[in-house]
Amino acid sequence: MQTLTVNLGDRSYPIHVGAGLLERAGELLRQAGVRGKVAVVTNPTVAQLYLDALHEALANAEFEVTPILLPDGEEHKNLKSLVSIYDRLISERFERKSCVLALGGGVVGDVAGFAAATYLRGVSYVQVPTTLLAQVDSSVGGKTGINHESGKNLIGAFYQPKLVLIDVAALRTLPHRELVAGLAEIIKYGIIQDPALFQLLEQRMEKLLGSDLELLSQVIGVSCAIKARVVEADEREEDYRAVLNFGHTIGHALETVTGYRQLLHGEAVAVGMVKAVALSVQQGFCDTASFNRVAALVRKAGLPVEIPSGVLPQNLIQAMEVDKKVAGGKIKFIMCEGIGKTRFHWLAPTEVLSALGV
Ligand SMILES: NC(=O)c1ccc[n+]([C@@H]2O[C@H](COP(=O)([O-])OP(=O)(O)OC[C@H]3O[C@@H](n4cnc5c(N)ncnc54)[C@H](O)[C@@H]3O)[C@@H](O)[C@H]2O)c1
Ligand SMILES: [Zn+2]
C-alpha cells in the first residue's frame, strides 16, 4: 500500500492506494479517526460486486453499517437521490459524529459527498472510489455536488473527505470502455505537469490496457499526487486549480452538444486535449512534435482524437460561450507549452474555430 497526503491544515487527509484495500477498510477508517455509524452510499451495480466485502471489513472493526443504494447513472446525480440519502440518515438517527462513505464511481462520490457536506452542517466523509476516473480525479480534492435540469454540477460544495481508500483490484470488474475513459485524465496529468508520467504512459500503455494492477497503482499514485499538489495550492479554484480543466473546455462543449449520450466524459476530454494542443501549436505556444506525441498517445489508449462527424464546430463554440470561463467575448483556454507545461490564454471564438478542424 502506498499512502499520500493532501495537506490542507486541519483538513488534511490520507489517500491509500493498493490492491485489496477494501478488506482493510475497517482498520483504515479507525486509523483515520472515523467513529460512529457508517452509511455506505453505493448503487446496485457496485453493491453486487463489493458491498458484502466492505460491509464485513467494517463490521469486523465494529462499525455499524447502513447501506444506502441510489439508482445507477449520471441522470440520478440529482436532488431526488440526495433527498433519499437525507431521509435514510434521519430515519436511522445519524449524528454529527457519524460518517458517510461513498462506494462507487464519480456519480456516487459527488452525491454522497454533498450529502455529507450538508447533513447536520457536515459529517465526516470517506471516499472509496471504484472507477479509474474516480480513483484519479473525482475522489480527491473535495468537489461535491449534484446536477440541475439546466446543467451539470450546478449545486454543490467544496468539502474534503477524511480519507480516500483506493482499491485498484476493483478495476478488474470495470467495463473496458470506462477504464479507457479514466486513462484520459491520467494522460491529462502527464501533459499538464509530468513529462516522466507521459513517457511512462507511452512506453507501457498496453500493460495499462491489460489492467496490470501494479502499474495501475503506480500511475494512480502519481496522478493523485499531482492533483493533491494542485488542490493544496488553490483549494477553491480561485485560479490555478483550473489547470485541471485542460482539454475540458472543448470536452465539456462536446458533451453538451452530443447530449451526454454519445461520449463518456474521458472520451470527450481526449478529443478536447488533442484539439487544445492543436490550438496551442497554432498560437505558437507549442511545438508540432509535442502535438504528435499527444495525438499518438491518445490513439494508443483507444481514445478518440476527432470531433464526431455531425457535430458542428459552431455549435461547440456556442456551448463554450455559455460555459463559465468566458469574459469579454473571449474564452479562457489552458494552452500546452510542450509536454509537462501549460499556461492560461484568452482566445476569441474565431481563433478557436480554426483549430477545431485540425
Ligand atoms: N468531484 C470531482 O472533482 C469530479 C471530477 C471529475 C468527475 N466528476 C463526476 O464524476 C462523474 C463520473 O464518474 P465516473 O466516470 O466514475 O462514472 P460513474 O460513477 O457513473 O461510474 C461509471 C459506471 O461504472 C460502474 N462501476 C463503478 N465501479 C465499478 C466497478 N469497480 N466495476 C464495475 N462497474 C463499476 C458504475 O455503476 C457506473 O455504471 C460525473 O458525474 C462527473 O461530473 C467529479
Ligand atoms: Zn475530467
Tab-separated table of N, CA and C and ligand atoms in Angstrom, residues 43 45-46 49-50 72 74 77 104-108 110 130-131 133-134 137-138 140 143-144 152-153 170-171 173-175 178 227 241, ligand 1:
chain	number	residue	atom	x	y	z
A	43	ASN	N	-24.416	2.016	-5.479
A	43	ASN	CA	-25.523	1.721	-6.404
A	43	ASN	C	-25.589	0.206	-6.611
A	45	THR	N	-25.117	-1.835	-9.069
A	45	THR	CA	-24.022	-2.449	-9.834
A	45	THR	C	-22.809	-2.692	-8.937
A	46	VAL	N	-22.432	-1.666	-8.208
A	46	VAL	CA	-21.238	-1.756	-7.362
A	46	VAL	C	-21.535	-2.572	-6.108
A	49	LEU	N	-21.062	-6.214	-6.440
A	49	LEU	CA	-19.665	-6.642	-6.533
A	49	LEU	C	-18.904	-6.481	-5.207
A	50	TYR	N	-19.151	-5.377	-4.508
A	50	TYR	CA	-18.233	-5.029	-3.411
A	50	TYR	C	-18.869	-4.716	-2.057
A	72	ASP	N	-28.273	3.547	-10.483
A	72	ASP	CA	-27.022	3.742	-11.212
A	72	ASP	C	-27.228	4.737	-12.364
A	74	GLU	N	-25.592	8.714	-14.346
A	74	GLU	CA	-25.412	10.175	-14.215
A	74	GLU	C	-26.750	10.897	-14.039
A	77	LYS	N	-27.717	11.708	-10.567
A	77	LYS	CA	-26.903	12.604	-9.720
A	77	LYS	C	-27.742	13.865	-9.496
A	104	GLY	N	-18.144	3.676	-4.989
A	104	GLY	CA	-18.577	3.678	-6.387
A	104	GLY	C	-17.777	4.651	-7.221
A	105	GLY	N	-18.358	5.020	-8.362
A	105	GLY	CA	-17.694	5.960	-9.267
A	105	GLY	C	-17.953	7.394	-8.852
A	106	GLY	N	-17.684	8.303	-9.788
A	106	GLY	CA	-17.806	9.727	-9.501
A	106	GLY	C	-19.227	10.173	-9.186
A	107	VAL	N	-20.215	9.478	-9.752
A	107	VAL	CA	-21.599	9.868	-9.501
A	107	VAL	C	-21.929	9.671	-8.018
A	108	VAL	N	-21.685	8.460	-7.534
A	108	VAL	CA	-21.935	8.161	-6.125
A	108	VAL	C	-21.092	9.085	-5.231
A	110	ASP	N	-19.862	12.099	-5.788
A	110	ASP	CA	-20.298	13.502	-5.782
A	110	ASP	C	-21.573	13.703	-4.946
A	130	THR	N	-14.333	3.411	-7.106
A	130	THR	CA	-14.179	2.117	-7.778
A	130	THR	C	-14.057	2.218	-9.300
A	131	THR	N	-14.134	3.435	-9.864
A	131	THR	CA	-13.818	3.584	-11.292
A	131	THR	C	-12.440	4.243	-11.382
A	133	LEU	N	-11.678	6.748	-13.236
A	133	LEU	CA	-11.884	8.202	-13.206
A	133	LEU	C	-12.015	8.699	-11.768
A	134	ALA	N	-12.793	7.986	-10.974
A	134	ALA	CA	-12.977	8.413	-9.579
A	134	ALA	C	-11.677	8.256	-8.791
A	137	ASP	N	-9.313	11.163	-10.014
A	137	ASP	CA	-9.820	12.526	-10.165
A	137	ASP	C	-10.880	12.889	-9.128
A	138	SER	N	-12.105	12.341	-9.284
A	138	SER	CA	-13.224	12.901	-8.512
A	138	SER	C	-13.148	12.643	-7.010
A	140	VAL	N	-10.596	12.897	-5.083
A	140	VAL	CA	-9.587	13.737	-4.436
A	140	VAL	C	-9.899	15.198	-4.707
A	143	LYS	N	-14.441	18.414	-4.371
A	143	LYS	CA	-15.597	18.958	-5.082
A	143	LYS	C	-16.732	17.950	-4.970
A	144	THR	N	-17.881	18.401	-4.451
A	144	THR	CA	-19.037	17.526	-4.320
A	144	THR	C	-20.228	18.230	-4.957
A	152	LYS	N	-24.917	20.645	-15.560
A	152	LYS	CA	-24.169	19.723	-14.693
A	152	LYS	C	-23.525	20.454	-13.513
A	153	ASN	N	-23.488	19.794	-12.383
A	153	ASN	CA	-22.742	20.260	-11.195
A	153	ASN	C	-23.094	21.691	-10.774
A	170	ALA	N	-10.511	-3.296	-7.601
A	170	ALA	CA	-11.894	-3.058	-8.061
A	170	ALA	C	-11.933	-2.771	-9.558
A	171	LEU	N	-10.789	-2.353	-10.111
A	171	LEU	CA	-10.772	-2.026	-11.545
A	171	LEU	C	-10.917	-3.272	-12.423
A	173	THR	N	-13.202	-5.381	-12.488
A	173	THR	CA	-14.582	-5.601	-12.969
A	173	THR	C	-15.111	-4.416	-13.766
A	174	LEU	N	-14.298	-3.373	-13.876
A	174	LEU	CA	-14.763	-2.164	-14.575
A	174	LEU	C	-14.848	-2.438	-16.081
A	175	PRO	N	-15.964	-2.068	-16.740
A	175	PRO	CA	-16.030	-2.241	-18.195
A	175	PRO	C	-14.833	-1.557	-18.873
A	178	GLU	N	-14.892	2.121	-19.709
A	178	GLU	CA	-14.776	3.025	-18.550
A	178	GLU	C	-13.311	3.157	-18.119
A	227	LYS	N	-2.751	15.836	-8.447
A	227	LYS	CA	-3.999	16.531	-8.115
A	227	LYS	C	-3.913	17.120	-6.706
A	241	ARG	N	-6.122	26.116	-9.889
A	241	ARG	CA	-6.741	24.788	-9.973
A	241	ARG	C	-7.379	24.543	-11.339
B	1	LIG	N1	-15.853	15.878	-7.872
B	1	LIG	C1	-14.953	15.974	-8.823
B	1	LIG	O1	-13.897	16.584	-8.661
B	1	LIG	C2	-15.221	15.305	-10.131
B	1	LIG	C3	-14.194	15.196	-11.078
B	1	LIG	C4	-14.452	14.511	-12.248
B	1	LIG	C5	-15.698	13.952	-12.476
B	1	LIG	N2	-16.684	14.081	-11.545
B	1	LIG	C6	-18.008	13.482	-11.751
B	1	LIG	O2	-17.865	12.081	-11.800
B	1	LIG	C7	-18.941	11.534	-12.532
B	1	LIG	C8	-18.426	10.461	-13.448
B	1	LIG	O3	-17.847	9.438	-12.677
B	1	LIG	P1	-17.494	8.006	-13.298
B	1	LIG	O4	-16.852	8.169	-14.605
B	1	LIG	O5	-16.822	7.260	-12.225
B	1	LIG	O6	-18.949	7.410	-13.641
B	1	LIG	P2	-19.993	6.549	-12.775
B	1	LIG	O7	-19.929	6.889	-11.357
B	1	LIG	O8	-21.303	6.703	-13.471
B	1	LIG	O9	-19.477	5.049	-12.994
B	1	LIG	C9	-19.464	4.502	-14.286
B	1	LIG	C10	-20.142	3.140	-14.311
B	1	LIG	O10	-19.272	2.155	-13.738
B	1	LIG	C11	-19.963	1.391	-12.750
B	1	LIG	N3	-18.936	0.948	-11.822
B	1	LIG	C12	-18.310	1.657	-10.873
B	1	LIG	N4	-17.317	0.955	-10.329
B	1	LIG	C13	-17.318	-0.260	-10.930
B	1	LIG	C14	-16.518	-1.420	-10.812
B	1	LIG	N5	-15.462	-1.439	-9.994
B	1	LIG	N6	-16.821	-2.482	-11.576
B	1	LIG	C15	-17.867	-2.442	-12.447
B	1	LIG	N7	-18.634	-1.359	-12.632
B	1	LIG	C16	-18.360	-0.285	-11.878
B	1	LIG	C17	-20.977	2.363	-12.219
B	1	LIG	O11	-22.029	1.685	-11.564
B	1	LIG	C18	-21.425	3.059	-13.499
B	1	LIG	O12	-22.358	2.294	-14.187
B	1	LIG	C19	-19.611	12.687	-13.238
B	1	LIG	O13	-20.822	12.974	-12.602
B	1	LIG	C20	-18.636	13.841	-13.059
B	1	LIG	O14	-19.281	15.088	-13.008
B	1	LIG	C21	-16.458	14.734	-10.377
